[in-house]
Each structure stands twice: as structure tokens, then as C-alpha cells.
Short mmCIF file of C-alpha atoms and ligand atoms in Angstrom, two decimals:
data_model
loop_
_atom_site.label_atom_id
_atom_site.label_comp_id
_atom_site.label_asym_id
_atom_site.label_seq_id
_atom_site.Cartn_x
_atom_site.Cartn_y
_atom_site.Cartn_z
CA UNK W 247 -37.47 51.66 23.88
CA UNK W 248 -35.43 54.62 22.78
CA UNK W 249 -36.21 56.56 19.65
CA UNK W 250 -33.39 56.55 17.06
CA UNK W 251 -31.82 60.05 17.26
CA UNK W 252 -31.61 60.05 13.46
CA UNK W 253 -35.40 59.81 13.34
CA UNK W 254 -35.90 62.72 15.71
CA UNK W 255 -33.73 64.80 13.42
CA UNK W 256 -35.67 63.79 10.31
CA UNK W 257 -38.94 64.68 12.07
CA UNK W 258 -37.75 68.08 13.21
CA UNK W 259 -35.25 69.33 10.61
CA UNK W 260 -34.53 69.05 6.92
CA UNK W 261 -37.40 70.80 5.28
CA UNK W 262 -35.48 73.50 3.38
CA UNK W 263 -36.89 73.98 -0.07
CA UNK W 264 -34.82 75.51 -2.88
CA UNK W 265 -36.55 78.86 -2.85
CA UNK W 266 -36.70 79.23 0.92
CA UNK W 267 -33.17 78.66 2.19
CA UNK W 268 -33.04 78.65 5.97
CA UNK W 269 -36.78 78.39 6.49
CA UNK W 270 -37.28 75.96 9.38
CA UNK W 271 -40.84 75.39 8.21
CA UNK W 272 -41.31 74.78 4.49
CA UNK W 273 -43.46 77.20 2.52
CA UNK W 274 -46.81 75.94 1.28
CA UNK W 275 -46.49 75.70 -2.50
CA UNK W 276 -50.14 76.46 -3.09
CA UNK W 277 -49.95 76.18 -6.87
CA UNK W 278 -51.75 73.93 -9.33
CA UNK W 279 -49.07 73.99 -12.03
CA UNK W 280 -45.45 74.84 -12.68
CA UNK W 281 -44.56 77.02 -15.69
CA UNK W 282 -41.50 75.99 -17.70
CA UNK W 283 -38.73 78.00 -19.34
CA UNK W 284 -39.24 76.33 -22.69
CA UNK W 285 -41.66 74.00 -24.40
CA UNK W 286 -38.89 71.38 -24.60
CA UNK W 287 -38.52 71.51 -20.83
CA UNK W 288 -42.26 70.96 -20.40
CA UNK W 289 -42.16 67.99 -22.78
CA UNK W 290 -39.32 66.48 -20.72
CA UNK W 291 -41.34 67.01 -17.54
CA UNK W 292 -44.45 65.41 -19.01
CA UNK W 293 -42.37 62.37 -19.92
CA UNK W 294 -41.43 61.77 -16.26
CA UNK W 295 -44.10 63.30 -14.06
CA UNK W 296 -43.12 61.14 -11.09
CA UNK W 297 -39.97 63.22 -10.67
CA UNK W 298 -40.78 66.54 -12.38
CA UNK W 299 -42.92 69.35 -11.06
CA UNK W 300 -45.44 69.77 -13.86
CA UNK W 301 -48.84 69.74 -12.18
CA UNK W 302 -49.68 69.34 -8.47
CA UNK W 303 -51.62 66.13 -9.19
CA UNK W 304 -48.17 64.61 -9.83
CA UNK W 305 -45.47 66.42 -7.83
CA UNK W 306 -45.63 69.40 -5.49
CA UNK W 307 -42.65 70.63 -3.45
CA UNK W 308 -44.46 70.82 -0.07
CA UNK W 309 -45.86 67.33 -0.55
CA UNK W 310 -42.43 66.12 -1.70
CA UNK W 311 -40.86 67.56 1.47
CA UNK W 312 -43.19 65.30 3.49
CA UNK W 313 -42.58 62.33 1.17
CA UNK W 314 -38.81 62.70 1.63
CA UNK W 315 -39.20 62.69 5.42
CA UNK W 316 -41.45 59.62 5.46
CA UNK W 317 -39.17 57.70 3.07
CA UNK W 318 -36.19 58.53 5.31
CA UNK W 319 -38.05 57.52 8.50
CA UNK W 320 -39.03 54.16 6.98
CA UNK W 321 -35.53 53.70 5.44
CA UNK W 322 -37.24 53.31 2.07
CA UNK W 323 -36.26 54.57 -1.38
CA UNK W 324 -39.42 56.47 -2.22
CA UNK W 325 -42.69 57.67 -0.73
CA UNK W 326 -45.96 58.95 -2.13
CA UNK W 327 -48.59 60.78 -0.13
CA UNK W 328 -52.33 60.57 -0.64
CA UNK W 329 -55.55 62.34 0.32
CA UNK W 330 -56.20 59.74 3.05
CA UNK W 331 -54.97 56.45 4.40
CA UNK W 332 -57.67 54.71 2.36
CA UNK W 333 -56.51 56.50 -0.82
CA UNK W 334 -53.01 55.13 -0.11
CA UNK W 335 -54.37 51.62 0.45
CA UNK W 336 -56.55 51.84 -2.70
CA UNK W 337 -53.53 52.94 -4.72
CA UNK W 338 -51.52 49.90 -3.61
CA UNK W 339 -54.35 47.57 -4.68
CA UNK W 340 -55.05 49.40 -7.92
CA UNK W 341 -51.41 49.89 -8.77
CA UNK W 342 -50.26 46.32 -8.21
CA UNK W 343 -53.17 43.93 -8.79
CA UNK W 344 -54.55 42.38 -11.98
CA UNK W 345 -57.83 40.55 -12.58
CA UNK W 346 -57.35 36.96 -11.42
CA UNK W 347 -55.00 37.91 -8.56
CA UNK W 348 -55.55 36.94 -4.93
CA UNK W 349 -54.76 39.00 -1.82
CA UNK W 350 -54.13 37.39 1.56
CA UNK W 351 -54.84 39.54 4.63
CA UNK W 352 -52.96 38.41 7.71
CA UNK W 353 -54.19 39.32 11.20
CA UNK W 354 -57.15 41.51 12.20
CA UNK W 355 -57.32 44.18 9.53
CA UNK W 356 -58.73 47.72 9.50
CA UNK W 357 -62.42 47.35 8.51
CA UNK W 358 -62.52 49.65 5.47
CA UNK W 359 -59.44 47.89 3.99
CA UNK W 360 -61.41 44.63 4.01
CA UNK W 361 -64.51 46.37 2.64
CA UNK W 362 -62.40 47.65 -0.26
CA UNK W 363 -61.16 44.10 -0.86
CA UNK W 364 -64.80 43.00 -1.11
CA UNK W 365 -65.39 45.59 -3.84
CA UNK W 366 -62.34 44.34 -5.71
CA UNK W 367 -64.19 41.06 -6.22
CA UNK W 368 -66.16 42.97 -8.89
CA UNK W 369 -62.89 43.26 -10.80
CA UNK W 370 -62.05 39.58 -10.30
CA UNK W 371 -59.56 40.16 -7.49
CA UNK W 372 -60.15 37.55 -4.77
CA UNK W 373 -59.04 37.59 -1.15
CA UNK W 374 -58.89 35.61 2.07
CA UNK W 375 -58.27 36.58 5.67
CA UNK W 376 -56.07 34.47 7.92
CA UNK W 377 -56.33 35.26 11.63
CA UNK W 378 -53.86 32.60 12.75
CA UNK W 379 -50.64 34.62 12.90
CA UNK W 380 -48.38 31.55 12.76
CA UNK W 381 -46.26 31.56 9.52
CA UNK W 382 -47.25 27.93 8.89
CA UNK W 383 -50.94 28.83 8.89
CA UNK W 384 -50.16 31.71 6.52
CA UNK W 385 -48.26 29.36 4.19
CA UNK W 386 -51.31 27.08 4.05
CA UNK W 387 -53.57 29.99 3.11
CA UNK W 388 -51.43 31.09 0.14
CA UNK W 389 -52.66 30.30 -3.34
CA UNK W 390 -50.81 30.07 -6.64
CA UNK W 391 -52.57 33.34 -7.62
CA UNK W 392 -51.61 35.18 -4.40
CA UNK W 393 -49.92 38.37 -5.52
CA UNK W 394 -50.11 40.50 -2.37
CA UNK W 395 -49.73 39.66 1.33
CA UNK W 396 -51.32 42.45 3.39
CA UNK W 397 -50.34 42.62 7.04
CA UNK W 398 -51.31 44.59 10.09
CA UNK W 399 -49.00 44.29 13.07
CA UNK W 400 -50.07 45.02 15.73
CA UNK W 401 -53.48 44.13 14.28
CA UNK W 402 -56.71 46.05 14.63
CA UNK W 403 -58.70 45.71 17.91
CA UNK W 404 -56.63 42.90 19.54
CA UNK W 405 -53.12 44.23 18.73
CA UNK W 406 -51.56 40.83 18.11
CA UNK W 407 -48.17 41.01 16.43
CA UNK W 408 -46.81 39.13 13.41
CA UNK W 409 -43.30 37.88 12.70
CA UNK W 410 -42.69 40.35 9.88
CA UNK W 411 -39.24 39.05 8.83
CA UNK W 412 -40.52 35.46 8.58
CA UNK W 413 -43.62 36.43 6.60
CA UNK W 414 -41.63 38.74 4.29
CA UNK W 415 -39.13 35.94 3.55
CA UNK W 416 -41.94 33.47 2.92
CA UNK W 417 -43.68 35.84 0.51
CA UNK W 418 -40.45 36.81 -1.27
CA UNK W 419 -39.61 33.16 -1.98
CA UNK W 420 -42.88 33.03 -3.94
CA UNK W 421 -42.61 36.44 -5.61
CA UNK W 422 -45.51 37.77 -3.56
CA UNK W 423 -45.41 41.49 -2.73
CA UNK W 424 -45.78 42.30 0.98
CA UNK W 425 -47.39 45.41 2.44
CA UNK W 426 -47.99 46.40 6.04
CA UNK W 427 -50.29 49.00 7.51
CA UNK W 428 -47.75 50.56 9.90
CA UNK W 429 -50.03 53.30 11.26
CA UNK W 430 -50.15 51.92 14.82
CA UNK W 431 -46.40 51.80 15.51
CA UNK W 432 -45.32 54.72 13.30
CA UNK W 433 -41.84 54.47 11.75
CA UNK W 434 -40.41 55.52 15.12
CA UNK W 435 -41.37 52.21 16.73
CA UNK W 436 -41.35 49.76 13.80
CA UNK W 437 -39.41 49.72 10.53
CA UNK W 438 -40.82 46.96 8.32
CA UNK W 439 -38.73 47.64 5.18
CA UNK W 440 -35.35 46.69 6.70
CA UNK W 441 -37.09 43.44 7.81
CA UNK W 442 -37.85 42.64 4.17
CA UNK W 443 -41.40 43.97 3.79
CA UNK W 444 -41.89 45.68 0.40
CA UNK W 445 -44.35 48.47 1.27
CA UNK W 446 -45.17 50.38 4.45
CA UNK W 447 -48.53 52.13 4.39
CA UNK W 448 -49.63 54.90 6.74
CA UNK W 449 -52.79 56.64 7.78
CA UNK W 450 -51.02 59.96 8.49
CA UNK W 451 -54.41 61.05 9.89
CA UNK W 452 -53.38 59.28 13.11
CA UNK W 453 -50.04 59.77 14.91
CA UNK W 454 -48.03 61.32 12.07
CA UNK W 455 -50.41 64.28 11.74
CA UNK W 456 -51.08 63.83 15.43
CA UNK W 457 -53.56 66.66 16.04
CA UNK W 458 -56.86 65.25 14.70
CA UNK W 459 -56.96 68.05 12.14
CA UNK W 460 -55.87 66.43 8.88
CA UNK W 461 -56.69 63.34 6.80
CA UNK W 462 -53.71 61.99 4.87
CA UNK W 463 -52.03 58.77 3.76
CA UNK W 464 -48.67 57.54 2.54
CA UNK W 465 -46.95 54.53 0.97
CA UNK W 466 -43.18 53.92 1.20
CA UNK W 467 -41.23 51.35 -0.84
CA UNK W 468 -38.74 50.78 -3.62
CA UNK W 469 -38.43 53.25 -6.52
CA UNK W 470 -39.78 50.57 -8.88
CA UNK W 471 -42.91 49.70 -6.88
CA UNK W 472 -43.62 53.35 -6.08
CA UNK W 473 -43.33 54.30 -9.75
CA UNK W 474 -45.87 51.62 -10.63
CA UNK W 475 -48.22 52.90 -7.90
CA UNK W 476 -47.71 56.48 -9.11
CA UNK W 477 -48.48 55.88 -12.80
CA UNK W 478 -51.16 53.21 -12.43
CA UNK W 479 -53.00 54.73 -9.47
CA UNK W 480 -52.06 58.06 -7.88
CA UNK W 481 -51.66 60.20 -11.00
CA UNK W 482 -54.89 58.86 -12.55
CA UNK W 483 -57.07 58.39 -9.45
CA UNK W 484 -56.04 61.85 -8.43
CA UNK W 485 -56.36 61.14 -4.70
CA UNK W 486 -53.49 63.50 -3.95
CA UNK W 487 -52.54 65.17 -0.71
CA UNK W 488 -53.14 68.93 -0.86
CA UNK W 489 -50.04 71.08 -0.16
CA UNK W 490 -51.61 72.62 2.96
CA UNK W 491 -52.49 69.19 4.33
CA UNK W 492 -48.93 68.02 3.66
CA UNK W 493 -47.72 71.06 5.58
CA UNK W 494 -49.96 70.09 8.53
CA UNK W 495 -48.45 66.59 8.59
CA UNK W 496 -44.93 68.10 8.43
CA UNK W 497 -45.86 70.26 11.41
CA UNK W 498 -47.20 67.20 13.22
CA UNK W 499 -43.97 65.28 12.60
CA UNK W 500 -41.97 67.96 14.41
CA UNK W 501 -43.42 66.80 17.73
CA UNK W 502 -43.84 63.11 16.86
CA UNK W 503 -40.92 61.82 18.99
CA UNK W 504 -42.11 63.73 22.07
CA UNK W 505 -45.74 62.74 21.55
CA UNK W 506 -44.96 59.06 20.99
CA UNK W 507 -42.94 58.88 24.21
CA UNK W 508 -45.90 60.18 26.19
CA UNK W 509 -48.51 58.07 24.34
CA UNK W 510 -46.35 55.03 25.06
CA UNK W 511 -45.72 55.72 28.75
CA UNK W 512 -49.26 56.78 29.58
CA UNK W 513 -50.83 53.86 27.68
CA UNK W 514 -48.65 51.41 29.61
CA UNK W 515 -49.60 53.08 32.91
CA UNK W 516 -53.32 52.93 32.09
CA UNK W 517 -53.04 49.33 30.80
CA UNK W 518 -51.24 48.25 34.00
CA UNK W 519 -53.96 49.82 36.11
CA UNK W 520 -56.73 48.21 34.04
CA UNK W 521 -55.02 44.84 34.27
CA UNK W 522 -55.36 44.98 38.07
CA UNK W 523 -59.09 45.75 38.06
CA UNK W 524 -61.42 42.85 39.01
CA UNK W 525 -63.98 44.06 36.44
CA UNK W 526 -61.43 43.73 33.63
CA UNK W 527 -60.95 40.26 32.14
CA UNK W 528 -57.82 41.11 30.21
CA UNK W 529 -55.85 43.82 28.45
CA UNK W 530 -54.97 43.60 24.75
CA UNK W 531 -51.69 45.48 24.31
CA UNK W 532 -48.53 44.16 22.62
CA UNK W 533 -46.73 44.29 25.99
CA UNK W 534 -49.36 42.15 27.70
CA UNK W 535 -49.46 38.50 26.77
CA UNK W 536 -52.09 35.88 27.52
CA UNK W 537 -50.97 33.40 30.20
CA UNK W 538 -52.63 30.96 32.53
CA UNK W 539 -51.86 33.16 35.53
CA UNK W 540 -54.24 35.43 37.39
CA UNK W 541 -57.12 36.40 35.06
CA UNK W 542 -55.00 35.63 32.06
CA UNK W 543 -52.68 38.51 31.27
CA UNK W 544 -49.02 39.14 32.02
CA UNK W 545 -46.71 41.87 31.00
CA UNK W 546 -43.60 41.36 28.87
CA UNK W 547 -40.53 43.37 29.68
CA UNK W 548 -40.13 44.21 25.99
CA UNK W 549 -43.07 44.89 23.72
CA UNK W 550 -42.16 42.16 21.28
CA UNK W 551 -39.69 39.37 21.94
CA UNK W 552 -37.76 39.76 18.71
CA UNK W 553 -37.28 43.52 19.01
CA UNK W 554 -39.43 44.13 15.94
CA UNK W 555 -41.40 46.74 17.88
CA UNK W 556 -38.97 49.14 19.51
CA UNK W 557 -41.79 50.90 21.34
CA UNK W 558 -45.55 50.92 21.72
CA UNK W 559 -48.14 53.56 20.95
CA UNK W 560 -51.26 54.68 22.78
CA UNK W 561 -53.94 52.48 21.20
CA UNK W 562 -55.03 49.27 22.96
CA UNK W 563 -58.15 47.52 24.19
CA UNK W 564 -59.46 45.67 27.21
CA UNK W 565 -62.24 43.19 27.89
CA UNK W 566 -64.83 43.59 30.61
CA UNK W 567 -65.64 40.61 32.82
CA UNK W 568 -69.04 39.26 31.68
CA UNK W 569 -68.81 41.75 28.84
CA UNK W 570 -71.86 42.49 26.76
CA UNK W 571 -73.20 45.46 24.83
CA UNK W 572 -75.08 46.92 27.78
CA UNK W 573 -72.04 46.93 30.09
CA UNK W 574 -69.82 48.31 27.33
CA UNK W 575 -72.29 51.13 26.68
CA UNK W 576 -72.56 51.98 30.38
CA UNK W 577 -68.81 52.27 30.77
CA UNK W 578 -68.35 54.32 27.58
CA UNK W 579 -71.18 56.71 28.44
CA UNK W 580 -69.79 57.23 31.97
CA UNK W 581 -66.39 58.43 30.72
CA UNK W 582 -65.97 62.18 30.69
CA UNK W 583 -62.33 62.82 29.72
CA UNK W 584 -62.23 60.14 27.03
CA UNK W 585 -64.25 61.45 24.10
CA UNK W 586 -66.53 59.01 22.28
CA UNK W 587 -65.38 58.81 18.70
CA UNK W 588 -63.64 57.02 15.88
CA UNK W 589 -60.01 57.52 14.85
CA UNK W 590 -57.03 57.84 17.20
CA UNK W 591 -53.53 59.26 17.44
CA UNK W 592 -54.44 62.79 18.49
CA UNK W 593 -53.88 64.65 21.77
CA UNK W 594 -57.40 63.86 23.04
CA UNK W 595 -58.12 60.42 24.46
CA UNK W 596 -60.84 58.49 22.67
CA UNK W 597 -63.01 55.47 23.40
CA UNK W 598 -64.95 53.15 21.11
CA UNK W 599 -66.07 49.52 20.98
CA UNK W 600 -66.65 47.15 18.05
CA UNK W 601 -69.95 46.19 19.77
CA UNK W 602 -73.06 47.59 18.10
CA UNK W 603 -75.75 45.74 20.05
CA UNK W 604 -76.73 43.60 17.05
CA UNK W 605 -73.43 42.19 15.81
CA UNK W 606 -72.42 39.67 18.49
CA UNK W 607 -72.40 36.78 15.99
CA UNK W 608 -70.33 38.72 13.47
CA UNK W 609 -67.77 39.66 16.14
CA UNK W 610 -67.54 36.05 17.25
CA UNK W 611 -66.77 34.98 13.68
CA UNK W 612 -64.03 37.62 13.53
CA UNK W 613 -62.51 36.35 16.78
CA UNK W 614 -63.33 39.58 18.64
CA UNK W 615 -64.32 38.80 22.25
CA UNK W 616 -67.48 40.30 23.78
CA UNK W 617 -67.12 43.30 26.07
CA UNK W 618 -64.17 44.77 24.21
CA UNK W 619 -63.46 48.50 24.65
CA UNK W 620 -60.74 50.28 22.66
CA UNK W 621 -58.90 53.24 24.11
CA UNK W 622 -56.73 55.77 22.33
CA UNK W 623 -54.56 57.27 25.06
CA UNK W 624 -54.03 60.94 24.30
CA UNK W 625 -51.82 63.43 26.08
CA UNK W 626 -53.96 64.49 29.06
CA UNK W 627 -51.80 62.50 31.48
CA UNK W 628 -52.20 58.96 32.83
CA UNK W 629 -53.53 60.02 36.23
CA UNK W 630 -56.45 61.96 34.76
CA UNK W 631 -57.33 59.06 32.47
CA UNK W 632 -57.14 56.45 35.24
CA UNK W 633 -59.46 58.59 37.41
CA UNK W 634 -61.91 58.76 34.53
CA UNK W 635 -61.81 54.97 34.00
CA UNK W 636 -62.13 54.29 37.73
CA UNK W 637 -65.27 56.39 37.88
CA UNK W 638 -66.71 54.71 34.77
CA UNK W 639 -65.97 51.14 35.87
CA UNK W 640 -67.76 51.88 39.16
CA UNK W 641 -70.97 52.19 37.10
CA UNK W 642 -71.06 48.46 36.33
C1 PLP E 78 -57.55 55.29 10.02
C2 PLP E 78 -56.86 54.10 9.46
C3 PLP E 78 -56.72 53.91 8.10
C4 PLP E 78 -57.36 54.81 7.08
O1 PLP E 78 -56.88 56.10 7.11
P1 PLP E 78 -57.81 57.34 6.63
O2 PLP E 78 -56.86 58.48 6.60
O3 PLP E 78 -58.89 57.46 7.65
O4 PLP E 78 -58.34 56.98 5.30
C5 PLP E 78 -56.00 52.81 7.67
N1 PLP E 78 -55.46 51.94 8.54
C6 PLP E 78 -55.58 52.08 9.86
C7 PLP E 78 -54.96 51.09 10.76
C8 PLP E 78 -56.29 53.16 10.37
O5 PLP E 78 -56.44 53.28 11.68
#
């Protein structure tokens, strides 16, 4: 579970901009527009705004410095950054889909992504969700109109993994574009593009920014797909990443390798401890697999058998024995180090549950077991977090 040394270098170095030779941190190009030497030069720029600095809604050097890093980390040709992860996801849908198209979501998917898909029905874009991660089940769910296969691996809440190479090959044979939300693993621990996936999407608000102080998104893919997304969505929606916010993500990237190592190690330590607790039914973490042994979970030596995941991050969940809303609430409210809140990927540990007290039926339909608690393991140290959980579990 080593981090590729090339990636550490991309995260930390390589941000020199033309006008700031030697600067180890890129300057923030806080400018709305770029003046040109001649009118002809401006006309040339306007004809190819995806690669000319004309107006910051199109290209901005600080944002481009981040885009270059993310493209390199994902081993992709091109990257575009957005005002948020959802702006990135919206741009993929808006840039690639036509009325009459169908989108297939594979695995448990980030809630707002599915809510957006529901809105797309107004524009005659249909969708289905397939929770069975077996490629045969996915094949059955494809339609002649399926244009986009949207994947999350590990998936939201239960962190089940998909066979990305198999699904990418299946989709490619039918000219279906594939996209994956790769926020959980980060490009350090999973590289979908070399496996054949067309687009890797990121909520940079999570690990890439890494400090819970910026909202940002990104899409990485081929020049051709990214140009389509740029002209049909980003440039006209205008959901751009501000130069200062790009600078914050660049700063976050400089410590990404170190942070991910600790998130990984501490999450595994906490998950192992939870897995031994009699009040815990099972742990949902890509390293822990369901078996028929004691209480149902066992740990894999590698996070994913095929080496698709080269490491694991700090977000996972566990189920309480006899879990219900009341027990979930008691445990969450008894935690003092874990903060109660949405999002994840920052230095502070966070806790949340999909349970709302009135949605048991809905969760059942989505295949989410009762008594589920999601933890984002921050950087406080595993021992502190285990103490906090021990104290909280004693309340039930
Ligand atoms: C947070 C998140 C998003 C959305 O990112 P925002 O920056 O909040 O818009 C998308 N996918 C996943 C998996 C996320 O956790």
C-alpha cells in the first residue's frame, strides 16, 4: 500500500508559473480578464478559450496549475476544475447527455448525484440504479439508450467495490461513456483511467483540499471529452473554481500523501477495534469482507483482491447490534472527539448516520442496514478516537 513516488512529487512540486520562476507556491492570479497585445491575438484567444487565457470563466493560471496536477495524478490528458464536486458532476451530465439518453448508476451513489439525476428527468434524461455490483447484473440493466455508466467505488455508505476494468470494458464495447466518482480513494489510492474508465470525478472539498476550508470539484479525462464538457457546460454554466480556492486545493495537495497514510492507518486501527466489539454487528470497510465467521466480518490482507485499490482512506461505517435510530443517536451524541457533521476528508474526525428516525423504509429499499454509523477518521490519532468510541458504545 505504498504511494507512487511520482505522485508525491506531483502533489508537492511543479507549480512554477511563467511569471513566478522558482516560486514553490504558485501566485494567486486574482484577475477576471487577460489583456492582449493586439486585437488579432484576442480574436485567436476567443476562438479557443479552452486553451487561451481570455477570461477567468474559461482559463486562469492558478486554476490551470491545479488542473495540471490533477490530470497528472489521474494519468489523464486533461482536467477541469469546478466550484464544487456537484458542479463537476453537473457538468459531466450537461456536457455529455442529450434528451432521450439513459444513465445507469452502479453501486450506492452519493445522494445529491441521484437527486440531480431525478431533475434531469425534466429534460427527458432517464436513469436507473443497479446495486448488484456483479458485471452480469450491470449488463442486464443496460438499455439501448444508455449513454453514461456512473460508478462509485468504493460506494457511498457501505463502501462496496466494483470491478472497474470489467465494467469499463463492458461499457466501451457498447460505446457507453464511463465516469467514476473517485473522491473516496483519491488518485493516490485508485487510478481509474488506466483501467479504461473515461472520466474520473472528484469532490476536492474532501481529501484533496483536506482541511475542511474549501469547496471544489474536478473532472479528468481525454482532451476530446474534456473539451466537450468545457464548451457545453463549464464555460456557459459558469460554475468555475475561483483562483484563491484553487490555491487552497494546491496547498492541500502538498500534504496529501502524508495525510492519506495516516487516514489509512488510523481508520484500519479503529475499524479493527470496532470489529472486536460485541455491540458492533459488522464493519463496512473495503478491507473487511462479509463471511460466515464470527459476527460476519473478516479482514482481507489487501484492500481489494485485484489491486485496483492500492490503499484505503479514512471513511467507513459500522453497524450496531440491534441497531435502530435511538441507539444510533445515543452513540453519536455521546462522542466528544468526533464532531457531528456532514462531509469528510479533513483533519477533524466526523460522525453521521443515514438514519433520520422516519426513513427506515427508505433505507431498507436502498439496501442500507439499520443502525449504520459512518465515521470519517481524521488526524487526531487512532488511540484518541478509540477511547472516544469506547466511551460512546458504553452508553448503549
Ligand atoms: C461531497 C461529495 C460530492 C460533492 O462535492 P461538493 O464539493 O460537496 O459539491 C460528490 N461525491 C462524493 C462522493 C462526495 O462525498
